[in-house]
Amino acid sequence: MTCRQYKDLMMGYLDDELDEAQRKEFDRHIESCPQCQAEFEQFKKLKSLTDSVKLAEPEDIIWEKYWSGVYNRFERGIGWIMMSVTGIALIIYGLFKAVETLIKDPNVEVILKIAILAFITGIAILFVSIMRERLYYWKKDRYKDVKR
Amino acid sequence: MQNTKKIPETKKVQGGCGQACSAKRYAASRSREAALIERCRKGSKEAFGAIVDKYMKDAYFIALGLVGNHEDALDLSQEAFFRAYNNIRSLNTKWGFFPWFYQILRNLCFSHLRKRKVRQSHSLEQLTEDEAVVFAGDCPSPDAPTEQMEMQRQVWQAVNHLDDKHREVIVLRHFRNMSYEQIAKALFCNKGTVTSRLYYARKELKEILERQKGGRLQ
């Protein structure tokens, strides 16, 4: 085994992840390799320093209220969906009514009516085109069924 | 109170029937979890509450280790649970809840860190580590507290300067006390990759600390 391969054993040794045979093998290596021994000593000091850092436990009230923090998001999520869907429906309805009024109004010039209809047709074509493109790429996506 | 809680599956059985019992308990725990997930898929928020209860501390402390700030850690870990519930149908029960959930949490944390870096570079703010997250343990002598706390502060700052991939393995190993096998499951990689990442993470951490102290570790 090379020193590089012993470095993997070194991490396992520090973290108590080796079996007895691997520990003995590593012990034998560092007895005969001063570079690995020096590096091992440094890593041991580093591990003891890192282990001394503990993350502060928050107050118990945080854990008691934790679920309500998650639950509130469900409620807000439902609120957002309802608001967005009805908002979009109302805007579309309002626009439809406004266009209908304009088209039916005999005082509005024909050229303006044609421009409004062309504008709406343009938006519709763009929308259909983007949706078709999305659908095409979604069907071609090789990873769409990958689940973790 | 120090944070010494481990992920439930890591708890080693002391004495008694040893590994066989440990395997049985693990299988029972997995089967209970699978039943809860099935209920969640049918829309039971109560079942999801039980899953949140089981993993909330792990989620919070991992987020705290990654983003270094109490408020952000709380918000991100709760958001991760919310997203997990909304996407629970895409969870493959073969892997268990935690590794899948961990992917959601880490993506949220790393995305939050990227946004924070952009905000800081735009506003010329300095990176500030939340020092309240570091907890000093028992101190052996009257001089030790300041010295020890200073050392802990330096280590914490060094951890915060690691790149995302390296900070992640240090947080999981040192602050959540996860085994190599559990880390491998959470990162969807093999134990060899975990060992290798830990080696380079510690090497980088050592170099940062040596630069801060201006010499080798004592």
PDB file of C-alpha atoms in Angstrom, chain A residues 4 7-8 11-12 14-15 17 38-39 42-43 45-47 49-58 62-63 65-67 69-71 73-74 77 147-148, chain B residues 1-3 45 56-57 60-61 75 77-79 81-82 85 90 92 100 103 132-135 151-152 173-175 179-180 195 199-200 202 209-210 216-217:
ATOM      1  CA  ARG A   4      -1.855   7.910  -0.126  1.00  0.00           C
ATOM      2  CA  LYS A   7      -4.223   8.458   4.428  1.00  0.00           C
ATOM      3  CA  ASP A   8      -7.707   6.982   3.965  1.00  0.00           C
ATOM      4  CA  MET A  11      -9.203   9.209   8.706  1.00  0.00           C
ATOM      5  CA  GLY A  12     -10.881   5.935   9.674  1.00  0.00           C
ATOM      6  CA  LEU A  14      -9.137   9.017  13.865  1.00  0.00           C
ATOM      7  CA  ASP A  15     -12.891   8.485  13.669  1.00  0.00           C
ATOM      8  CA  GLU A  17     -14.178   3.477  11.844  1.00  0.00           C
ATOM      9  CA  ALA A  38       3.808  13.618  11.732  1.00  0.00           C
ATOM     10  CA  GLU A  39       0.681  14.179   9.646  1.00  0.00           C
ATOM     11  CA  GLN A  42      -1.355  17.013  13.411  1.00  0.00           C
ATOM     12  CA  PHE A  43      -4.723  15.543  12.438  1.00  0.00           C
ATOM     13  CA  LYS A  45      -4.684  17.720  17.381  1.00  0.00           C
ATOM     14  CA  LEU A  46      -7.035  19.138  14.790  1.00  0.00           C
ATOM     15  CA  LYS A  47      -9.718  16.553  15.611  1.00  0.00           C
ATOM     16  CA  LEU A  49      -9.839  21.046  18.560  1.00  0.00           C
ATOM     17  CA  THR A  50     -12.812  20.505  16.246  1.00  0.00           C
ATOM     18  CA  ASP A  51     -14.482  18.168  18.743  1.00  0.00           C
ATOM     19  CA  SER A  52     -14.223  20.893  21.396  1.00  0.00           C
ATOM     20  CA  VAL A  53     -16.543  23.130  19.367  1.00  0.00           C
ATOM     21  CA  LYS A  54     -20.154  22.433  20.298  1.00  0.00           C
ATOM     22  CA  LEU A  55     -23.173  24.097  18.797  1.00  0.00           C
ATOM     23  CA  ALA A  56     -25.341  25.833  21.379  1.00  0.00           C
ATOM     24  CA  GLU A  57     -28.647  24.118  22.121  1.00  0.00           C
ATOM     25  CA  PRO A  58     -31.493  26.642  21.652  1.00  0.00           C
ATOM     26  CA  ILE A  62     -37.858  26.574  19.998  1.00  0.00           C
ATOM     27  CA  TRP A  63     -38.515  22.810  19.877  1.00  0.00           C
ATOM     28  CA  LYS A  65     -42.960  25.708  18.636  1.00  0.00           C
ATOM     29  CA  TYR A  66     -41.016  24.030  15.838  1.00  0.00           C
ATOM     30  CA  TRP A  67     -43.956  22.113  14.353  1.00  0.00           C
ATOM     31  CA  GLY A  69     -43.508  26.962  12.291  1.00  0.00           C
ATOM     32  CA  VAL A  70     -43.746  24.170   9.696  1.00  0.00           C
ATOM     33  CA  TYR A  71     -47.560  23.989   9.916  1.00  0.00           C
ATOM     34  CA  ARG A  73     -46.190  27.274   6.019  1.00  0.00           C
ATOM     35  CA  PHE A  74     -48.862  24.784   4.947  1.00  0.00           C
ATOM     36  CA  GLY A  77     -49.151  27.831   1.043  1.00  0.00           C
ATOM     37  CA  LYS A 147     -36.246   9.491  -7.987  1.00  0.00           C
ATOM     38  CA  ARG A 148     -34.031   9.721  -4.949  1.00  0.00           C
TER      39      ARG A 148
ATOM     40  CA  MET B   1     -26.831  21.878  27.718  1.00  0.00           C
ATOM     41  CA  GLN B   2     -24.471  20.556  25.103  1.00  0.00           C
ATOM     42  CA  ASN B   3     -25.723  19.217  21.854  1.00  0.00           C
ATOM     43  CA  LYS B  45     -50.162  16.038   8.576  1.00  0.00           C
ATOM     44  CA  MET B  56     -36.083  18.477  13.675  1.00  0.00           C
ATOM     45  CA  LYS B  57     -32.946  18.669  15.824  1.00  0.00           C
ATOM     46  CA  TYR B  60     -31.710  22.498  12.696  1.00  0.00           C
ATOM     47  CA  PHE B  61     -28.151  21.679  13.766  1.00  0.00           C
ATOM     48  CA  ASP B  75     -36.149  29.134   8.922  1.00  0.00           C
ATOM     49  CA  SER B  77     -34.835  23.719   8.324  1.00  0.00           C
ATOM     50  CA  GLN B  78     -38.596  24.442   8.621  1.00  0.00           C
ATOM     51  CA  GLU B  79     -38.762  25.361   4.934  1.00  0.00           C
ATOM     52  CA  PHE B  81     -39.666  20.113   5.995  1.00  0.00           C
ATOM     53  CA  PHE B  82     -42.409  22.056   4.218  1.00  0.00           C
ATOM     54  CA  TYR B  85     -44.024  17.255   2.645  1.00  0.00           C
ATOM     55  CA  SER B  90     -41.104  11.499  -5.028  1.00  0.00           C
ATOM     56  CA  ASN B  92     -38.157   6.380  -2.623  1.00  0.00           C
ATOM     57  CA  TRP B 100     -33.671  12.331   0.784  1.00  0.00           C
ATOM     58  CA  GLN B 103     -30.661  16.725  -0.106  1.00  0.00           C
ATOM     59  CA  ALA B 132     -23.554  32.538  19.883  1.00  0.00           C
ATOM     60  CA  VAL B 133     -23.689  29.228  18.041  1.00  0.00           C
ATOM     61  CA  VAL B 134     -20.404  28.104  19.594  1.00  0.00           C
ATOM     62  CA  PHE B 135     -20.845  26.663  23.031  1.00  0.00           C
ATOM     63  CA  MET B 151      -9.701  28.612  20.272  1.00  0.00           C
ATOM     64  CA  GLN B 152     -13.276  27.446  19.636  1.00  0.00           C
ATOM     65  CA  ARG B 173     -19.052  14.202  11.199  1.00  0.00           C
ATOM     66  CA  HIS B 174     -18.149  16.579  14.038  1.00  0.00           C
ATOM     67  CA  PHE B 175     -21.340  18.453  14.852  1.00  0.00           C
ATOM     68  CA  SER B 179     -20.850   7.589  11.052  1.00  0.00           C
ATOM     69  CA  TYR B 180     -19.157   7.295   7.638  1.00  0.00           C
ATOM     70  CA  THR B 195     -13.102   9.302   3.757  1.00  0.00           C
ATOM     71  CA  TYR B 199      -9.153  14.020   4.506  1.00  0.00           C
ATOM     72  CA  TYR B 200      -9.147  17.051   2.200  1.00  0.00           C
ATOM     73  CA  ARG B 202      -9.390  18.463   7.472  1.00  0.00           C
ATOM     74  CA  LEU B 209      -6.043  27.444  11.270  1.00  0.00           C
ATOM     75  CA  GLU B 210      -2.275  27.522  10.744  1.00  0.00           C
ATOM     76  CA  ARG B 216       1.761  24.755  13.140  1.00  0.00           C
ATOM     77  CA  LEU B 217      -1.031  23.485  15.403  1.00  0.00           C
TER      78      LEU B 217
END
